[in-house]
Coordinates of C-alpha atoms in Angstrom, one line a residue:
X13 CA -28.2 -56.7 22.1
X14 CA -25.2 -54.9 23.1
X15 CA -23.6 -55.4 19.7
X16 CA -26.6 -53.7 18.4
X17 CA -26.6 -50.9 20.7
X18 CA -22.8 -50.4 20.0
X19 CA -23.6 -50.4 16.0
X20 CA -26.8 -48.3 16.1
X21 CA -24.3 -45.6 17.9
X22 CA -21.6 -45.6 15.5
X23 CA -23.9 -45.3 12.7
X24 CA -25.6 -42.3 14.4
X25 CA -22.7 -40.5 15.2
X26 CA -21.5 -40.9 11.5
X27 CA -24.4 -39.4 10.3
X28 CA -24.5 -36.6 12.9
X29 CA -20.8 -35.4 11.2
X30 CA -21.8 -36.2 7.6
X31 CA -25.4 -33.5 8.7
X32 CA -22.5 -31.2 10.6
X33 CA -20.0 -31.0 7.8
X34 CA -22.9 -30.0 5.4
X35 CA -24.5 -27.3 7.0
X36 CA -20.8 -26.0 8.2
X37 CA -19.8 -26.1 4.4
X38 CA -22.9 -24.0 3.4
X39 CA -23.0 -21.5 6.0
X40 CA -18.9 -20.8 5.8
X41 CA -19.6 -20.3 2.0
X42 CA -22.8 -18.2 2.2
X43 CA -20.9 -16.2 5.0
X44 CA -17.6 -15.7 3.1
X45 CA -19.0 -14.5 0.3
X46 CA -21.3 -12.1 2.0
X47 CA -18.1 -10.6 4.0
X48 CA -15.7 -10.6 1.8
X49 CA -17.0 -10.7 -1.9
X50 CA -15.4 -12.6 -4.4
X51 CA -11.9 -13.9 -3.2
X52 CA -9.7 -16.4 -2.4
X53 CA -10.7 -18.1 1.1
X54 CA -8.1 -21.0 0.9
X55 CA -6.1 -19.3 3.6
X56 CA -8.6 -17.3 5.2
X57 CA -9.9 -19.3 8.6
X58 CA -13.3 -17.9 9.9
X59 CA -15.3 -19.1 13.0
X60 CA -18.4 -20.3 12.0
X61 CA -20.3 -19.7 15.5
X62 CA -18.8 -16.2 15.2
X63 CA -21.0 -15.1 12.8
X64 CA -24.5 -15.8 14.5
X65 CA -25.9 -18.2 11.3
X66 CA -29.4 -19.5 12.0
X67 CA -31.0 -22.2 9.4
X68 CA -33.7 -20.9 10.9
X69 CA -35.7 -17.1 11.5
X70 CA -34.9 -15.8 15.1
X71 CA -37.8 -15.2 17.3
X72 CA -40.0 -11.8 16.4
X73 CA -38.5 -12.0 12.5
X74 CA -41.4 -13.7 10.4
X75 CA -39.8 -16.3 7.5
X76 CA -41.1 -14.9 4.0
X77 CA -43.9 -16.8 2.9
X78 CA -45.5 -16.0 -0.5
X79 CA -48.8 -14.5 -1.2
X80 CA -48.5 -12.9 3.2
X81 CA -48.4 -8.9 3.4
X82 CA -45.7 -6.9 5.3
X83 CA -45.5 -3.6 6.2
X84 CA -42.6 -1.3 5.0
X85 CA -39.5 -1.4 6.9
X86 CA -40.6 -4.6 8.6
X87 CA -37.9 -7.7 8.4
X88 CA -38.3 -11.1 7.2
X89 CA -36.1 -14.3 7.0
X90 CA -35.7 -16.2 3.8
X91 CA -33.2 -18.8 3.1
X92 CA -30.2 -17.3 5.9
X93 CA -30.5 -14.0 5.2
X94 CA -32.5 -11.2 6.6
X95 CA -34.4 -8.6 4.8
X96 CA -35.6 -5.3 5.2
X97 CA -39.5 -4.4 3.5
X98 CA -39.1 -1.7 0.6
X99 CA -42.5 -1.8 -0.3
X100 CA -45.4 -2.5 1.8
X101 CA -48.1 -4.8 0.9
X102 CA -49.1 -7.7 -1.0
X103 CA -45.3 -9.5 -2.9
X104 CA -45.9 -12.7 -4.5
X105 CA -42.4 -13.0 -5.0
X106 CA -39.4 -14.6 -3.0
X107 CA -36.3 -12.7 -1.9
X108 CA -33.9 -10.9 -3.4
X109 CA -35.2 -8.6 -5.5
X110 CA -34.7 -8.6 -9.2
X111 CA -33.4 -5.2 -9.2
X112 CA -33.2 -1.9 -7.7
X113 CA -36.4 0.0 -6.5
X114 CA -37.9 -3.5 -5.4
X115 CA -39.7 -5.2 -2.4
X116 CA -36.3 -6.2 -0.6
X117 CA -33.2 -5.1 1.0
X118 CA -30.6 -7.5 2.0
X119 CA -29.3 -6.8 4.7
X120 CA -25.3 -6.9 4.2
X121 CA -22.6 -4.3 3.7
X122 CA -21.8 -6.1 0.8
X123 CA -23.3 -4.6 -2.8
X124 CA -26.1 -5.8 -3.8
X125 CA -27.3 -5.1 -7.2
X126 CA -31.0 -6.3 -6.2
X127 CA -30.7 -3.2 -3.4
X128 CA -32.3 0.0 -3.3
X129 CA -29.5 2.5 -1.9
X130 CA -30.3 5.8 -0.8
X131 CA -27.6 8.8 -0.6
X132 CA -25.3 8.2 1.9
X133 CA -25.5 4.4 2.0
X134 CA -22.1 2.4 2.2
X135 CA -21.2 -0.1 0.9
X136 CA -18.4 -2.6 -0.1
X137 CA -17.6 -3.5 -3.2
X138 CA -13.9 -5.0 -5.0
X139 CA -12.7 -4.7 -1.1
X140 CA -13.3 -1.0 -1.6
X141 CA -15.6 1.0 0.3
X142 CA -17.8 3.2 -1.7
X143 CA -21.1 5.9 -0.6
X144 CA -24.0 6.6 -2.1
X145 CA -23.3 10.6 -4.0
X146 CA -26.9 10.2 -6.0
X147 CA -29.4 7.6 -5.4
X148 CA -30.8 7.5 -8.7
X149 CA -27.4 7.8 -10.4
X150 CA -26.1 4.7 -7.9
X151 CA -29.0 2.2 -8.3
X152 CA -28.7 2.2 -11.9
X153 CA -24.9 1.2 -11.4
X154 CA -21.7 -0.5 -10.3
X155 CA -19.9 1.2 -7.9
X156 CA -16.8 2.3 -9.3
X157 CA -18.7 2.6 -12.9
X158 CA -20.6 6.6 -12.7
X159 CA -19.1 9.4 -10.4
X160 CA -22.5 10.6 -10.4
X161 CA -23.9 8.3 -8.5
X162 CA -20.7 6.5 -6.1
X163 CA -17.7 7.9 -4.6
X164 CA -14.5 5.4 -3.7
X165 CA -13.8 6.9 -0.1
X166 CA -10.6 5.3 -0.5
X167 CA -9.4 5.7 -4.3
X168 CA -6.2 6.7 -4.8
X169 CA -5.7 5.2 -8.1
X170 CA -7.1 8.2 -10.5
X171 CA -10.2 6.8 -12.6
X172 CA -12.5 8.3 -15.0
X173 CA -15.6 7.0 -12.9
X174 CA -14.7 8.8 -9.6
X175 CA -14.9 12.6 -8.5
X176 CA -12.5 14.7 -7.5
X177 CA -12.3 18.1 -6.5
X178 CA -9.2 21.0 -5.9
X179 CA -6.6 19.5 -3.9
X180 CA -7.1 16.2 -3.9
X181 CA -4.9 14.1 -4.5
X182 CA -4.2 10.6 -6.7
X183 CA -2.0 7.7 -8.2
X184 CA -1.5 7.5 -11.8
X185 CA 1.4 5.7 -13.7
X186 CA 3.0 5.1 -10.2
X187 CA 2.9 9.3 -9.9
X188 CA 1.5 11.0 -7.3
X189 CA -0.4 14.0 -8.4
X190 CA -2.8 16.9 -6.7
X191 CA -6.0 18.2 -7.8
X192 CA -5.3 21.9 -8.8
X193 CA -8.8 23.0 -10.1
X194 CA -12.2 21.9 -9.0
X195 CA -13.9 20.7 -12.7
X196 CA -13.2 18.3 -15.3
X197 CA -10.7 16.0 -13.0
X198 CA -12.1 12.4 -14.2
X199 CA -12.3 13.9 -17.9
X200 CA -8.6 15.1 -17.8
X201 CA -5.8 12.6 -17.2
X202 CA -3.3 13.0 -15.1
X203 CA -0.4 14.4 -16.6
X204 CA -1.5 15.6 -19.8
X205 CA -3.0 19.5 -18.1
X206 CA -3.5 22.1 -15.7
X207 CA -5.8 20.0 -13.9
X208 CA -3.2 17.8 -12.1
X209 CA 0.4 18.7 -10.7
X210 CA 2.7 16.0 -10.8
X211 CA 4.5 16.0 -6.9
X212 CA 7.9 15.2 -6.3
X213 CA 8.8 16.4 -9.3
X214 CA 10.1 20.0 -11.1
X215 CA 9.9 18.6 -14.7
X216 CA 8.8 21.6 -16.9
X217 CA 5.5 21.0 -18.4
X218 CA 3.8 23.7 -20.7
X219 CA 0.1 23.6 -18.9
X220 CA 1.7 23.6 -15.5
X221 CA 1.9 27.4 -14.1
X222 CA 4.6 28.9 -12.5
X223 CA 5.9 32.3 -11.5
X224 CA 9.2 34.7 -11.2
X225 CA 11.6 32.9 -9.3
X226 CA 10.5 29.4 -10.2
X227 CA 12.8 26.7 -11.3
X228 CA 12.4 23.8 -13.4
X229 CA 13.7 21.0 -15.0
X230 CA 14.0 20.8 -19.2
X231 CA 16.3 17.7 -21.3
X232 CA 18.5 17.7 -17.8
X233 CA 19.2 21.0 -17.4
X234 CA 18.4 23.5 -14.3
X235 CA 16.4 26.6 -15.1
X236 CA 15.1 29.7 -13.4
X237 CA 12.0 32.0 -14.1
X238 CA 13.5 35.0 -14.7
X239 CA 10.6 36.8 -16.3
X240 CA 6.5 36.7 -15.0
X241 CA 5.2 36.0 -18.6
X242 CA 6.4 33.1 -21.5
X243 CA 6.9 30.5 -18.7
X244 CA 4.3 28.4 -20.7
X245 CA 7.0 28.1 -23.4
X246 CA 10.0 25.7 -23.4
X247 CA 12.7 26.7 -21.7
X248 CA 16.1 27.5 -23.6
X249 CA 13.8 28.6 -26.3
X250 CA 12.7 32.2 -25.1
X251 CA 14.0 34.5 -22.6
X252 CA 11.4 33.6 -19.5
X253 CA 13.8 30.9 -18.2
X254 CA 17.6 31.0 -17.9
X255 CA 19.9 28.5 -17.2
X256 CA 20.9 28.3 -13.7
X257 CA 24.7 28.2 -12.8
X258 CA 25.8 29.2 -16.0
X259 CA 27.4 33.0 -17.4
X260 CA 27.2 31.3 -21.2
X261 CA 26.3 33.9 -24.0
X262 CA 23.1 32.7 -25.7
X263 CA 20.9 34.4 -28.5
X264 CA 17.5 33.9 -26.1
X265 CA 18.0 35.6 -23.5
X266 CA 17.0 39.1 -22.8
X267 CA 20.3 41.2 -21.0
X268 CA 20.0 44.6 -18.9
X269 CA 22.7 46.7 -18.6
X270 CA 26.0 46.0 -16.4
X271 CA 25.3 41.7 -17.1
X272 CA 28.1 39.6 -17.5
X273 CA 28.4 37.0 -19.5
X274 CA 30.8 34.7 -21.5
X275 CA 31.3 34.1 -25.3
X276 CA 34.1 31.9 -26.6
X277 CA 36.2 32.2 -23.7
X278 CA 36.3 35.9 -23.3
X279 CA 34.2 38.4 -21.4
X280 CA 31.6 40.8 -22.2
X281 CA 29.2 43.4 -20.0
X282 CA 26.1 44.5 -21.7
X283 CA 25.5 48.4 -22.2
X284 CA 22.1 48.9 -22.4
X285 CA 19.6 46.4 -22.8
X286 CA 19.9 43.8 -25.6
X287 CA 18.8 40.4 -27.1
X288 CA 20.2 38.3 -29.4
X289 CA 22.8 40.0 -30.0
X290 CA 26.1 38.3 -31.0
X291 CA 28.4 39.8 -28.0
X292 CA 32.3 39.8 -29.9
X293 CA 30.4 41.3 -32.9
X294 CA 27.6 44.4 -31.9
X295 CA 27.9 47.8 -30.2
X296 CA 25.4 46.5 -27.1
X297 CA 28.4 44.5 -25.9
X298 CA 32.1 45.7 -24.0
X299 CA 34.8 43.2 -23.8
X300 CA 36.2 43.1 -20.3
X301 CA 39.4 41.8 -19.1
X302 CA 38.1 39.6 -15.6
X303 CA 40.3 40.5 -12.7
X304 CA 41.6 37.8 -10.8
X305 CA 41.5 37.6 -6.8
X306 CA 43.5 40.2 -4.9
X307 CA 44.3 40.7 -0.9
X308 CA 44.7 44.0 -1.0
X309 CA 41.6 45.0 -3.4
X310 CA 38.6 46.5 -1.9
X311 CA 35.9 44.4 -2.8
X312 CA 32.3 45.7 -3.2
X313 CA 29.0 43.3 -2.9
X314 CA 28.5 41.9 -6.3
X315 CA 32.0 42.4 -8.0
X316 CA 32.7 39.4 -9.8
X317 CA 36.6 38.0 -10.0
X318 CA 37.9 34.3 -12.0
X319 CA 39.6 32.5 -10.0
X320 CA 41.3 29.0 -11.0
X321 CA 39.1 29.1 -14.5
X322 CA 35.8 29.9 -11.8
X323 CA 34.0 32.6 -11.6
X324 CA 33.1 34.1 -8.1
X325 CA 30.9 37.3 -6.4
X326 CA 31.6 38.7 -3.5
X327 CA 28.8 38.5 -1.3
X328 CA 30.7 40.1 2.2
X329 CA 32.8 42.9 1.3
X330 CA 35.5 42.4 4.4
X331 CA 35.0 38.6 4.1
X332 CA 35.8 38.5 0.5
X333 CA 39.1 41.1 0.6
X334 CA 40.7 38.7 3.4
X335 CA 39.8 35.1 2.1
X336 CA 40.9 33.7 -1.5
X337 CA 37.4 32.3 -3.3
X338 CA 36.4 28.7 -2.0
X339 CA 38.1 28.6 1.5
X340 CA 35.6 30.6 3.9
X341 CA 31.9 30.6 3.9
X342 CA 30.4 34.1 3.3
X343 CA 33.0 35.6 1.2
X344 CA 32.3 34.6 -2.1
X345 CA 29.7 32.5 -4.0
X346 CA 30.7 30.6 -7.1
X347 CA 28.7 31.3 -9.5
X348 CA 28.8 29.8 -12.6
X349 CA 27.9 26.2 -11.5
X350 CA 24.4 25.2 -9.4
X351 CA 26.1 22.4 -8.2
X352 CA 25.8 22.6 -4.0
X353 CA 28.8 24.6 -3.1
X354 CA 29.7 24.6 1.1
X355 CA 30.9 28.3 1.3
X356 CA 28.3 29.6 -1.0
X357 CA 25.5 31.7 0.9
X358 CA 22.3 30.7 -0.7
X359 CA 19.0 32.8 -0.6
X360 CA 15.2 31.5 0.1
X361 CA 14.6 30.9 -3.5
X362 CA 17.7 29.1 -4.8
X363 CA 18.0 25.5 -6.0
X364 CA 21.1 23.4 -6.4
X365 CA 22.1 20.0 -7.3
X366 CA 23.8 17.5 -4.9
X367 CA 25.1 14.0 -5.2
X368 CA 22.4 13.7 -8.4
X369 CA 19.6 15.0 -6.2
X370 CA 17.8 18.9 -6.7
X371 CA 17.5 20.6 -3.3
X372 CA 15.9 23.8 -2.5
X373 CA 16.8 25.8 0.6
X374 CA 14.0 25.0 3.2
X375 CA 15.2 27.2 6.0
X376 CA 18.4 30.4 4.9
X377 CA 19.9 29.8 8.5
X378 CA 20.4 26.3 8.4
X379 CA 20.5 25.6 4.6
X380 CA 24.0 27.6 5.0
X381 CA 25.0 25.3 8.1
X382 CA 24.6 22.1 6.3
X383 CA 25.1 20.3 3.4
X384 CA 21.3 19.0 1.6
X385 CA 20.2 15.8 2.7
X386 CA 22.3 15.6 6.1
X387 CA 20.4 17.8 8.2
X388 CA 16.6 18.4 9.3
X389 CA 14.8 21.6 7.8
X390 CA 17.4 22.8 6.5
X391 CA 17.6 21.8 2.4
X392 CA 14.2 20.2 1.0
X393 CA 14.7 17.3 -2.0
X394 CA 12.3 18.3 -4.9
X395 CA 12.9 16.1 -7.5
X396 CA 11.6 12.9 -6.2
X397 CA 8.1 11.4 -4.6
X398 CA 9.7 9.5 -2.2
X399 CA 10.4 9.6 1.4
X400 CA 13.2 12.0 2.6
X401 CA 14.1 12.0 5.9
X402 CA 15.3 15.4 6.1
X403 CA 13.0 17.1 3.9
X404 CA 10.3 19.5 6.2
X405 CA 6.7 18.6 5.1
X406 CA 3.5 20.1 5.2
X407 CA -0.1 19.0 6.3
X408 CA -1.8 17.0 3.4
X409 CA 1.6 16.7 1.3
X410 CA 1.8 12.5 0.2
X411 CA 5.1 10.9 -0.5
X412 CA 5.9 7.5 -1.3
X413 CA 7.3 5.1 1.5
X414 CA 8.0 1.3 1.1
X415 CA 5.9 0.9 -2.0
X416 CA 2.8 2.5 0.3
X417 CA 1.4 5.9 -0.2
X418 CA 1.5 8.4 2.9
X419 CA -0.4 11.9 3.9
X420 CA 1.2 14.0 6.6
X421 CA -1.7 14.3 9.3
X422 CA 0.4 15.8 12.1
X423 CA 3.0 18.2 10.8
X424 CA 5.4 18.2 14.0
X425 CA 5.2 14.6 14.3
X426 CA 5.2 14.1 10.5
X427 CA 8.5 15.9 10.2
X428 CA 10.2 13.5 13.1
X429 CA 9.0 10.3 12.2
X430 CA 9.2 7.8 8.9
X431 CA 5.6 7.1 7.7
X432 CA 4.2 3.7 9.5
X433 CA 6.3 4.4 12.2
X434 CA 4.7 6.6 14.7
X435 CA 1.0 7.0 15.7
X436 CA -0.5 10.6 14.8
X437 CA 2.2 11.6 11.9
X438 CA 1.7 10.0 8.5
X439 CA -1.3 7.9 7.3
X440 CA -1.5 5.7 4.8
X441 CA -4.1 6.0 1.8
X442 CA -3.5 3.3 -0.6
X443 CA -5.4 0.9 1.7
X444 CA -8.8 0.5 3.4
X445 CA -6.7 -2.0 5.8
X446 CA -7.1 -0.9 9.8
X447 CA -3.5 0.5 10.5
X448 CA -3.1 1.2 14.0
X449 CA -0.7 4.3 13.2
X450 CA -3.4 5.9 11.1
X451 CA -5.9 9.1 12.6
X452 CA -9.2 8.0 12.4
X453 CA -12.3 10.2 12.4
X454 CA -15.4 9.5 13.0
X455 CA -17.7 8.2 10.3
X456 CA -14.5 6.4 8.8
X457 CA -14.0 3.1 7.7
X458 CA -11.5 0.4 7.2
X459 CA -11.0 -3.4 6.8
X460 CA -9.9 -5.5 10.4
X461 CA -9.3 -9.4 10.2
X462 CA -11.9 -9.5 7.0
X463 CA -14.7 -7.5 8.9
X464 CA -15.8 -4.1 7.8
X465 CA -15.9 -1.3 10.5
X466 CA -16.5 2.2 11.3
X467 CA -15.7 4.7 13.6
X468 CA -18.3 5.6 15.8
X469 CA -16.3 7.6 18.5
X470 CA -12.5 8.9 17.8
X471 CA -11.5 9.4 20.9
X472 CA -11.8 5.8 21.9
X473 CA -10.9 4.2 18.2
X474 CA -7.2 5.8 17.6
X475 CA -3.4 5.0 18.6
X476 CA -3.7 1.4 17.9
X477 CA -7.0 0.6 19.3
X478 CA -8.2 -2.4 17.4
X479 CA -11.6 -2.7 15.5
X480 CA -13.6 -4.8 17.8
X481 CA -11.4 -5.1 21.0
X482 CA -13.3 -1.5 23.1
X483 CA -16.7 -0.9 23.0
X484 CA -17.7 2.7 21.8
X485 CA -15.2 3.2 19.4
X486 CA -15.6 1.1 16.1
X487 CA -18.6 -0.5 14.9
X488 CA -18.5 -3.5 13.1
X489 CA -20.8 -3.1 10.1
X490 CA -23.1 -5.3 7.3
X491 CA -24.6 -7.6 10.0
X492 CA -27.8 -7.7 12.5
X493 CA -26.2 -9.9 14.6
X494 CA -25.3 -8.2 18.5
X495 CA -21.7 -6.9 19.0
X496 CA -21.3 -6.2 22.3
X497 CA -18.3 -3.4 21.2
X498 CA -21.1 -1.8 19.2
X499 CA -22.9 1.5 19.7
X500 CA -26.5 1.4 19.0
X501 CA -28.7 3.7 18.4
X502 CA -32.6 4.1 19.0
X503 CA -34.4 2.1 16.7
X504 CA -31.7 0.1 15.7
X505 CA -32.4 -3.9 15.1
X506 CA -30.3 -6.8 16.7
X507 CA -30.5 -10.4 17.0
X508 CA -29.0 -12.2 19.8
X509 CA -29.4 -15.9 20.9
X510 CA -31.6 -16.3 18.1
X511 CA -34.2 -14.1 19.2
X512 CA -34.2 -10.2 17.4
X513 CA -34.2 -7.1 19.8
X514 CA -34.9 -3.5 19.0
X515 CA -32.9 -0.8 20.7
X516 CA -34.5 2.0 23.3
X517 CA -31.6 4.1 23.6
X518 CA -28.2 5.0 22.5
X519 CA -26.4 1.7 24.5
X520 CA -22.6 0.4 24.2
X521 CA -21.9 -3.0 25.8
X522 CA -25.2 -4.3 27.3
X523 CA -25.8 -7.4 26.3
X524 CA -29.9 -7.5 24.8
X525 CA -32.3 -10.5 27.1
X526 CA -29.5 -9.6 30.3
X527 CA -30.9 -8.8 33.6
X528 CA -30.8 -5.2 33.8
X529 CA -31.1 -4.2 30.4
X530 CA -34.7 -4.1 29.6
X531 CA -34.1 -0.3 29.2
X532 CA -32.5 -0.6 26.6
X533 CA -33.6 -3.4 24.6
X534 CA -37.4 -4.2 23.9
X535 CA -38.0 -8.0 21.9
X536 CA -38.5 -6.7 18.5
X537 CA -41.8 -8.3 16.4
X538 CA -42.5 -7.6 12.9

């Protein structure tokens, strides 16, 4: 008899894990998909208790049963997942749906093509989070598919089915670029008109707009606005730009009186106003003999000298009679290079070229201290998208950091800290991935350990506060199940311990059935 008793276990027990290993198989795959969408699980480990799965309807939520009449908004159980009534009345049909507009809503934060979405609605979708912009334009399509009807709230990537509007900003082609109208932004590429400015870059481009003073970049060469009209044309084609650095004679450029310049080794000044003009061979042009430096000439602010085959201007009188060109700052600037020159003295405007970089003066006081890219606020690196450490930033400007995307959100802290680094400087865009350094707002969302969230109260959900570890501050979203770091609201449906609750009052850890909370929570029945 004992044998028996000892076999009759065994086989008990070996049934009881075969039952176990079953239902844990469904329920992780039913659950995984809802969470996460279509992915790879392989190395993604999930507690099944954690997620509250019933094989059965909690107490006060009905199971579906065909043929039975609900009313609207009421919930029902069918098969492990909960719905919400659409349509009241009479449905002679299962859950889901078929489509849009029916009886049922799933309740999940995960799309559902068989939902009815209203405006506002999130949901997730490709591990993006997207929100309703038009209910009719959203439940006749995929997220991602018509800007009419969804908005990414975390696209960076630039696509023809999202909208976009003045300033914003995108990726395209691994280029960062910012909204500079308000229309026609997912009709116009990035990069081929006035709709987009590339960033971290000062590559001429004809639709781009610019003004007196500007410089750009043509076939490798430096130029500078020097008219207010023609900068839409190429430069070293018209007179609008002029080659920075350089005192060269060229037929495009438009010359005033007194300018210098130089034609096949030999000087020339202009005598009235002239274009075109072939210097060593029309009346508009005087050859000049260049003086050479002297101690004991009186040199006046703009007189111009060649020294060892350079060209200098004085730019402090005294300074420039007592110091031979090169050797003191503030005495003469070199001016027939834009290469970065130590003793120049350089204006709020002016651009040069250092070690292969373009830098433009970013503060007078200290640009003339330091040499670009050595010092803090001093020269600002223009030519480039990524990170620079000395550069002074703005709020809203994005740069490129470690292959992630970055948006200045605190200016002062921005301009002392590398992105990722610091809380409350720089956040990162290209993700919907909880980063602990990033400024959260409220009614913002992100991704934590495969779970979706959002930020119910700021104050409590920034500077590293993880989703799910403080009441009040993050809510975790697409689930009825009771999270006791949730904030409810009145009216709001739970289920906890099997049994469904509906909320009294606006409540942040109390847990629904506990003594004292009856206040707060009433048993909910359909």
């Amino acid at each position: 008899m004992h044998k028996v008793n000892v076999l009759f276990k065994h086989v008990t027990m070996t049934l009881l894990i075969i039952i176990l290993s079953f239902v844990s198989t469904r329920t992780f795959a039913y659950w995984a998909q809802t969470i996460i969408g279509v992915q790879d699980n392989s190395n993604t480990v999930i507690s099944i208790g954690a997620w509250g799965i019933l094989e059965a309807p909690p107490q006060g939520i009905p199971e579906f049963i065909i043929g039975e009449s609900y009313p609207q908004g009421s919930y029902v159980w069918y098969e492990g997942a909960i719905y919400q009534i659409n349509n009241g009345g009479y449905i002679n049909t299962p859950p889901p749906s078929t489509s849009s507009y029916g009886p049922f809503n799933e309740i999940t934060d995960i799309y559902r093509p068989t939902n009815t979405y209203y405006l506002g609605d999130i949901v997730i979708y490709q591990d993006m989070f997207y929100q309703v912009l038009n209910a009719g334009a959203a439940n006749s399509s995929t997220p991602g598919t018509n800007p009419v009807g969804w908005k990414n709230l975390y696209a960076i990537v630039w696509s023809s089915s999202e909208s976009y509007t003045t300033n914003d900003y995108v990726l395209h082609e691994n280029k960062i670029y910012k909204a500079t109208v308000s229309y026609n932004l997912n009709t116009n590429e990035p990069g081929t008109s006035l709709h987009w400015r590339e960033q971290g870059t000062i590559e001429w481009k004809s639709f781009n707009s610019y003004v007196l003073n500007d410089y750009v970049m043509y076939n490798g060469l430096l130029y500078k606005a020097v008219l207010s009209y023609g900068l839409d044309q190429t430069p070293g084609t018209n007179g609008s730009w002029k080659l920075s650095g350089s005192y060269e004679w060229n037929a495009i450029s438009i010359y005033l009186k007194d300018d210098i310049v130089s034609y096949n080794g030999l000087y020339y000044r202009a005598k009235y106003w002239t274009q075109g003009n072939i210097p060593s061979s029309h009346n508009s042009w005087q050859q000049i003999t260049m003086p050479g430096y002297n101690p004991s000439t009186n040199y006046k602010v703009g007189d111009l000298i060649l020294y060892n085959g350079n060209l200098y201007q004085a730019v402090n009188a005294a300074n420039a009679k007592a110091n031979i060109p090169g050797t003191v700052q503030n005495a003469w600037n070199q001016v027939d290079t834009n290469e970065y020159r130590w003793f120049n003295v350089y204006t709020s405007t002016d651009h040069v070229i250092y070690n292969g970089g373009i830098y433009k003066v970013a503060n007078i006081s200290n640009a003339n201290a330091s040499t670009p890219g050595t010092t803090y606020n001093s020269w600002n690196r223009v030519d480039t998208n990524e990170y620079q450490p000395y550069n002074q930033y703005a709020l809203n400007d994005h740069v490129f950091y470690q292959g992630d995307i970055y948006r200045v959100v605190d200016v002062s802290r921005a301009n002392q800290y590398a992105p990722g680094t610091a809380y409350n400087a720089w956040n990162m865009v290209n993700t919907s991935t909880y980063q602990g350094f990033n400024v959260y707002e409220n009614g913002d969302y992100a991704f934590y350990d495969n779970l979706s969230y959002v930020v119910v109260n700021a104050a409590n959900a920034n500077d590293y506060v993880q989703p799910g570890s403080l009441p009040n501050a993050w809510n975790r979203l697409g689930t009825l199940y009771y999270q006791s770091f949730n904030t409810y609201q009145a009216g709001q449906l739970v289920v906890h311990e099997d049994i469904a609750y509906l909320a009294l009052q606006v409540s942040s850890n109390i847990e629904p059935g506990a003594p004292g909370s009856e206040a707060y929570w009433d048993l909910y029945s359909s």
